[in-house]
C-alpha positions as MATLAB code, in Angstrom:
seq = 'XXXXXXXXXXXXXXXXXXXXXXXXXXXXXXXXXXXXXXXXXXXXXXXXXXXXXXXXXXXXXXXXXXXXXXXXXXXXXXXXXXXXXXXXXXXXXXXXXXXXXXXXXXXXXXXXXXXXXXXXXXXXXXXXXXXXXXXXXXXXXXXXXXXXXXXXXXXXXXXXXXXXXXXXXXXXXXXXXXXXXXXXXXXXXXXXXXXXXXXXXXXXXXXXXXXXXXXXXXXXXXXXXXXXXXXXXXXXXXXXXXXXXXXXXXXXXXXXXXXXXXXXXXXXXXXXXXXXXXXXXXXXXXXXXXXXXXXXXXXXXXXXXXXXXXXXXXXXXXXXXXXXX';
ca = [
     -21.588    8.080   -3.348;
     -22.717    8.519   -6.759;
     -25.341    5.924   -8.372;
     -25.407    5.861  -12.328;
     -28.760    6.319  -14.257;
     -30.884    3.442  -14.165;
     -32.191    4.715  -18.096;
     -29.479    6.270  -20.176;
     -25.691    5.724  -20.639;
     -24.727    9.280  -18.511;
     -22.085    7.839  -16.149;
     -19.642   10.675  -14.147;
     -16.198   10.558  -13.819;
     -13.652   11.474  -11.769;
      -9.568   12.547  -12.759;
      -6.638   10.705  -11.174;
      -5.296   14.028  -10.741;
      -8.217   15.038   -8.570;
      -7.456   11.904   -6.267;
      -4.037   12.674   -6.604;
      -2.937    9.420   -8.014;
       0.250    8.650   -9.720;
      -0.409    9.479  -13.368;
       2.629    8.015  -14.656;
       1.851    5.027  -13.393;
      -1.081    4.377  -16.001;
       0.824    3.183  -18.747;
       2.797    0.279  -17.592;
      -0.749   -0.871  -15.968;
      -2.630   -0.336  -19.400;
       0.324   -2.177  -20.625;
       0.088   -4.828  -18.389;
      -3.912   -5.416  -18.896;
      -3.093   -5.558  -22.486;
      -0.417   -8.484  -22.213;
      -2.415  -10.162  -20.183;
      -5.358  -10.389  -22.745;
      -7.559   -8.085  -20.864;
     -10.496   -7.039  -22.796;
     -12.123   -3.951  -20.144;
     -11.071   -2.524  -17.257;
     -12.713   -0.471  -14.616;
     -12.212    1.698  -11.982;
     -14.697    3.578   -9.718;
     -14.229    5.567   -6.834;
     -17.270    6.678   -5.095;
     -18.746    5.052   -7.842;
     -17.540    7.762  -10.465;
     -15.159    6.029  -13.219;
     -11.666    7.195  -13.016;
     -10.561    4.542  -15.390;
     -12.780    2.808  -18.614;
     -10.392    0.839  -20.987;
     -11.514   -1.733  -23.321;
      -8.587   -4.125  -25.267;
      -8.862   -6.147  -28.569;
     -11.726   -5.205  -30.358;
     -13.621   -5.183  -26.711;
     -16.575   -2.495  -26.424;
     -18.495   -0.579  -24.169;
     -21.771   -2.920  -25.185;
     -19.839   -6.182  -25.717;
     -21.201   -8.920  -23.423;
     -18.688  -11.181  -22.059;
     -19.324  -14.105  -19.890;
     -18.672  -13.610  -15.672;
     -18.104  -17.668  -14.860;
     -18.078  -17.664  -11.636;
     -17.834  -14.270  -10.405;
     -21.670  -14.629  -11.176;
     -21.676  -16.727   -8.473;
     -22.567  -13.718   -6.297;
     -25.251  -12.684   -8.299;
     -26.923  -16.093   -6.824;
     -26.130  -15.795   -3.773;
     -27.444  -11.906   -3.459;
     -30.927  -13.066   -5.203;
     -30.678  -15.739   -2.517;
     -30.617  -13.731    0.427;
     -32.902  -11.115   -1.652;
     -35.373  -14.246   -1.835;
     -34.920  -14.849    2.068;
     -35.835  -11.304    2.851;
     -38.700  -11.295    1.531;
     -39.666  -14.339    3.420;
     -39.852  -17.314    0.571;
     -36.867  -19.045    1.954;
     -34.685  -19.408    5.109;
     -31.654  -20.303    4.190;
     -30.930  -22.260    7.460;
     -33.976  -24.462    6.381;
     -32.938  -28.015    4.574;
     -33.011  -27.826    0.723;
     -35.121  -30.709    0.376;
     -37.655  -28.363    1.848;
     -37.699  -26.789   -1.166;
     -36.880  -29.366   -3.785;
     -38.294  -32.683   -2.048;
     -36.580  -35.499   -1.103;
     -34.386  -37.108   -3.420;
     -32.909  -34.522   -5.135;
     -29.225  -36.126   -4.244;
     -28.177  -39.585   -4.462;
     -27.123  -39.481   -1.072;
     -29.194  -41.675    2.063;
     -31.561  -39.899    3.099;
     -30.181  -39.017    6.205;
     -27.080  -37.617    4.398;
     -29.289  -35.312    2.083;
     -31.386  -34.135    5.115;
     -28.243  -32.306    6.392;
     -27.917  -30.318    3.596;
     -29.213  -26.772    3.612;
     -29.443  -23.843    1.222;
     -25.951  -21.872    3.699;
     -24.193  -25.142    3.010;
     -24.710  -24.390   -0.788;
     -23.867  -21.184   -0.313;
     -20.464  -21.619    1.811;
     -19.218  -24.562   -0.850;
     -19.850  -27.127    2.587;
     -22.489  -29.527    0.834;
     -20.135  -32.286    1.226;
     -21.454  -33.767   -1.980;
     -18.686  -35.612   -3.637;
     -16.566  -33.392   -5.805;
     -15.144  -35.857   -8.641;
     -17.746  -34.286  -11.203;
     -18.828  -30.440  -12.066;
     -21.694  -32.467  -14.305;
     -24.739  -31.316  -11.930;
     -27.128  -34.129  -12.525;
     -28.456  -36.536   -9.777;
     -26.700  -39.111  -10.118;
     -23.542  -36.880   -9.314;
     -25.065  -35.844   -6.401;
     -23.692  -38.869   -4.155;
     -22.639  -38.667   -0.654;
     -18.887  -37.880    0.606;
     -18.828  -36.069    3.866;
     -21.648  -34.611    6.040;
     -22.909  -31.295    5.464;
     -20.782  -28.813    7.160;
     -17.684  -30.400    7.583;
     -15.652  -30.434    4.325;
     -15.308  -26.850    2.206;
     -15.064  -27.926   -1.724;
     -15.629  -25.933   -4.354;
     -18.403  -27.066   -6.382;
     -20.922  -26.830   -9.330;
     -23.780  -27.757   -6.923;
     -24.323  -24.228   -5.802;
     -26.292  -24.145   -8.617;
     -29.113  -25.969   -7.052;
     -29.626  -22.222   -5.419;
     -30.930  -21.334   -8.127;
     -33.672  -23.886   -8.119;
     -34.305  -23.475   -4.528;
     -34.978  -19.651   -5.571;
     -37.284  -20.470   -8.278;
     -39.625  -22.923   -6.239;
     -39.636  -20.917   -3.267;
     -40.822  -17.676   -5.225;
     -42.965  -20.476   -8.081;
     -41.312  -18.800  -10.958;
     -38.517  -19.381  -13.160;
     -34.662  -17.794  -11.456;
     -34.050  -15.500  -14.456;
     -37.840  -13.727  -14.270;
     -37.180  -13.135  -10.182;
     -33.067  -12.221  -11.055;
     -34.019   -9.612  -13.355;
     -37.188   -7.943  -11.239;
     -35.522   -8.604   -8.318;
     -31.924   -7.519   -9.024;
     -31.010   -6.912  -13.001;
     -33.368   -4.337  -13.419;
     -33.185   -2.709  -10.093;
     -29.700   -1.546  -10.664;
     -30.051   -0.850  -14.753;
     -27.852   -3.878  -15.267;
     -27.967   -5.439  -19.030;
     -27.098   -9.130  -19.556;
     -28.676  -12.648  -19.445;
     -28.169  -16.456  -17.799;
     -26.793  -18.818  -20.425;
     -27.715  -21.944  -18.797;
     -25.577  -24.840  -20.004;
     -25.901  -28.124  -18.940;
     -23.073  -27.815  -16.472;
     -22.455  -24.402  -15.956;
     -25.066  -21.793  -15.852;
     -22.750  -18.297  -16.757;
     -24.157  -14.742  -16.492;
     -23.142  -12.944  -19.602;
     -23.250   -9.012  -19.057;
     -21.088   -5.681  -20.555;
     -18.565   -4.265  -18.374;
     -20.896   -1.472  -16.823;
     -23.082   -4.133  -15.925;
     -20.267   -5.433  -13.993;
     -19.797   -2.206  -12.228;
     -23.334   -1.988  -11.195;
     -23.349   -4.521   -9.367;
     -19.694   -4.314   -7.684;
     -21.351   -0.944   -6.683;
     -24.145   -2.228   -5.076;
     -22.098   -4.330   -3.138;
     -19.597   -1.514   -1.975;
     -22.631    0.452   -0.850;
     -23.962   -2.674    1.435;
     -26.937   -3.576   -0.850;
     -28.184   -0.147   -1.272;
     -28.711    1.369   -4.481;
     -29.599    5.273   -4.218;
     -31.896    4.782   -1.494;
     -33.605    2.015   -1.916;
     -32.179   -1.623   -0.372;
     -31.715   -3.942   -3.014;
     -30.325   -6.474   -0.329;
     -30.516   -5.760    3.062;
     -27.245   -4.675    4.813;
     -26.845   -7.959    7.401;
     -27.077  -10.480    4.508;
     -24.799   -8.452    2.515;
     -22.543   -7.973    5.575;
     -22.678  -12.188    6.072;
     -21.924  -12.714    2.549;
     -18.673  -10.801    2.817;
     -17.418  -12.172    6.011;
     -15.770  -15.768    6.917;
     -18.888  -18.218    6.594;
     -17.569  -21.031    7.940;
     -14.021  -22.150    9.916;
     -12.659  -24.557    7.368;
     -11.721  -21.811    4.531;
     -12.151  -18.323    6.216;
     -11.478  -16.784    2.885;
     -14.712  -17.619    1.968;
     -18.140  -15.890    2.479;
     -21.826  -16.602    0.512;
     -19.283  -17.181   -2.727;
     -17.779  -14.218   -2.164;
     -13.906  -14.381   -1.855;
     -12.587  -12.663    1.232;
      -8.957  -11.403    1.258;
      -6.826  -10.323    4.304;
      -8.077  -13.677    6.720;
      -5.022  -15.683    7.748;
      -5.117  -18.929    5.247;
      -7.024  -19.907    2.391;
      -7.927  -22.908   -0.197;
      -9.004  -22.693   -4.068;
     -10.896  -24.640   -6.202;
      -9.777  -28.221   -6.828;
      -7.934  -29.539   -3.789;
      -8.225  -29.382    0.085;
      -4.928  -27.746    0.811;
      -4.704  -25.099    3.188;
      -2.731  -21.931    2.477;
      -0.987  -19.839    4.789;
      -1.448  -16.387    4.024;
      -3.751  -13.742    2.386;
      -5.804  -14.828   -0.966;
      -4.076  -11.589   -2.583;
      -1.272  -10.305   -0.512;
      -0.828   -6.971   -2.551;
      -4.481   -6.451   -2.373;
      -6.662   -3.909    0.376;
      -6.838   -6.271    3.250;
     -10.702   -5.399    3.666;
     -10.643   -6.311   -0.473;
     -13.461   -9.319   -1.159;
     -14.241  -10.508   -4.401;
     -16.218  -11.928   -7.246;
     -13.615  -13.982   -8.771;
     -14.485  -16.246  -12.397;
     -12.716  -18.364  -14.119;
      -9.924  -16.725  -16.890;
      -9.684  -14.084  -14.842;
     -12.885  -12.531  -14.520;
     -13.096  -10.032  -11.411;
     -15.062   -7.772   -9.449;
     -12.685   -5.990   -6.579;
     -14.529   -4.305   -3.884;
     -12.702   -2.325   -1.438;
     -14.579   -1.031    1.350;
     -11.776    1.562    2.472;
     -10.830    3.347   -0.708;
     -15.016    3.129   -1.716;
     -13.596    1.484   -4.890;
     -14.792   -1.332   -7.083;
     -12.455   -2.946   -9.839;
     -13.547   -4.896  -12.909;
     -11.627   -7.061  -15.363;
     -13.079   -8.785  -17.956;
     -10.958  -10.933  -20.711;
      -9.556  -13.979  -21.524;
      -7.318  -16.195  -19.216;
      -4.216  -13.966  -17.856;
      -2.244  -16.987  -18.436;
      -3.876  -19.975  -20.537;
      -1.553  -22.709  -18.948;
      -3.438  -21.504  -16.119;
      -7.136  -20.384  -16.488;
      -8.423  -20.952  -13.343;
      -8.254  -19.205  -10.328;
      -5.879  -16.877   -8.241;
      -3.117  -19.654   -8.185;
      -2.210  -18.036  -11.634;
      -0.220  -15.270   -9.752;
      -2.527  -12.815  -12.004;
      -4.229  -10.953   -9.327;
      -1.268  -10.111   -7.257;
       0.847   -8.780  -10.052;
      -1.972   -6.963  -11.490;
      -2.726   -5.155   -7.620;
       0.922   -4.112   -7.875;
       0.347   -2.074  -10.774;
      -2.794   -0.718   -9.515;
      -0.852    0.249   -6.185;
       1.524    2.207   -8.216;
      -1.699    4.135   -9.512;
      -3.372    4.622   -6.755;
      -0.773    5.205   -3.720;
];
């Protein structure tokens, strides 16, 4: 496993002839990523780059926004934040915010810890991504309703009061500049985005494929990073620490409470789990082939910028089969 340099832009490569993938398979998959208004594409194996492509005007030092594949990054500077003993995320998140940070009764808002926020299982009513209090009102009890929801975003507050700084300052000693990673937090009013370049990307889908190690030295310790990438709760198993889990046997998505039979990317690794963001923003991890994937770009189809509904990540796995097997 090879870790690039933390202080210059010297990042080794590996052929596809060396792997002995299918080299003729390339072009209709650059083709594809370009139809689908990709703007970069990675892939590493071993954490070398076999593939770098960047698409309309896109560079090596453009920053592009993550949406909610950042997700991740909260929920790794989370658990980073619980091993060094500021938080326990099995502790109430009042704890760490006081009382009344929800509309909810009381007792309602007592349920609520910082694993709830992380598995989407707050139970906070839905109807409104706006994450203000008086949003923050009451619809099922902690634990017993998976929705996919702004409110993780109170994480990041629980991070900054348990560690009495702001979440950017402990993000980028903690994490960020751990792992060389460029970038910055833009933090809206309703959505706070991680804006990075591509490589940045690829850090940190590295770090992840090598169980929160980075070179030698644990970034995240392996059993937090191993919970984060495993079924987190019964009620969507394709769902870790907002991580997105393929190969488990159903699956829901972001805006409604049916239940899918089936893989979240059926022409995907089974042992694949992923940072996914919305227009199509990805980090693949895939444990077995010691690969990581990143796409960055615009939606894959903008009648459809949301999630893996879209179609987008299955036909885009097909062509990367055809490379790679």
């Amino acid at each position: 496993m090879y870790f690039p340099s933390n202080t210059d832009t010297t990042w080794e490569t590996t052929s596809l002839s060396s792997l002995g993938w299918n080299q003729s398979a390339v072009q209709p998959l650059k083709d594809y990523l370009l139809q689908t208004s990709t703007k970069s594409f990675m892939i590493l194996v071993n954490g070398r780059i076999v593939m770098e492509e960047y698409f309309n005007g896109h560079t090596s030092t453009t920053s592009w926004q993550w949406n909610s594949a950042g997700k991740t990054l909260v929920a790794t500077t989370t658990g980073i934040a619980q091993q060094e003993g500021l938080l326990n995320i099995n502790n109430k998140v009042s704890n760490y915010l006081g009382t009344g940070w929800t509309s909810e009764p009381i007792d309602k808002e007592n349920l609520i810890t910082s694993k709830h926020l992380l598995t989407m299982t707050s139970g906070i009513n839905d109807a409104s991504e706006l994450v203000i209090k008086s949003n923050l009102t009451y619809l099922a009890d902690a634990g017993t309703r998976w929705s996919y929801h702004n409110v993780f975003q109170k994480l990041m507050d629980v991070v900054a009061a348990a560690g009495n700084q702001d979440f950017e300052s402990y993000f980028n000693a903690k994490l960020k500049n751990k792992i060389g990673m460029d970038g910055f937090w833009n933090n809206g009013l309703i959505f706070k985005v991680y804006h990075s370049n591509t490589r940045s990307m690829a850090r940190f889908g590295l770090l992840a494929l090598n169980k929160g190690k980075w070179n030698n030295e644990t970034i995240i310790n392996e059993s937090f990073l191993n919970e984060s990438i495993s079924t987190s709760q019964n009620i969507n198993p394709s769902y870790g620490y907002l991580w997105w889990l393929n190969g488990k046997t159903s699956y829901m998505v972001p805006g409604g409470q049916t239940v899918y039979q089936g893989t979240l990317v059926p022409n995907a690794p089974a042992d694949m789990y992923a940072a996914m963001g919305a227009e199509d923003q990805r980090i693949y991890v895939i444990p077995g082939k010691k690969m990581v994937v990143i796409r960055m770009g615009d939606a894959s189809d903008s009648a459809n910028p949301s999630f893996a509904v879209s179609g987008f990540d299955n036909a885009l796995w097909q062509k990367i089969n055809a490379v790679i097997n």
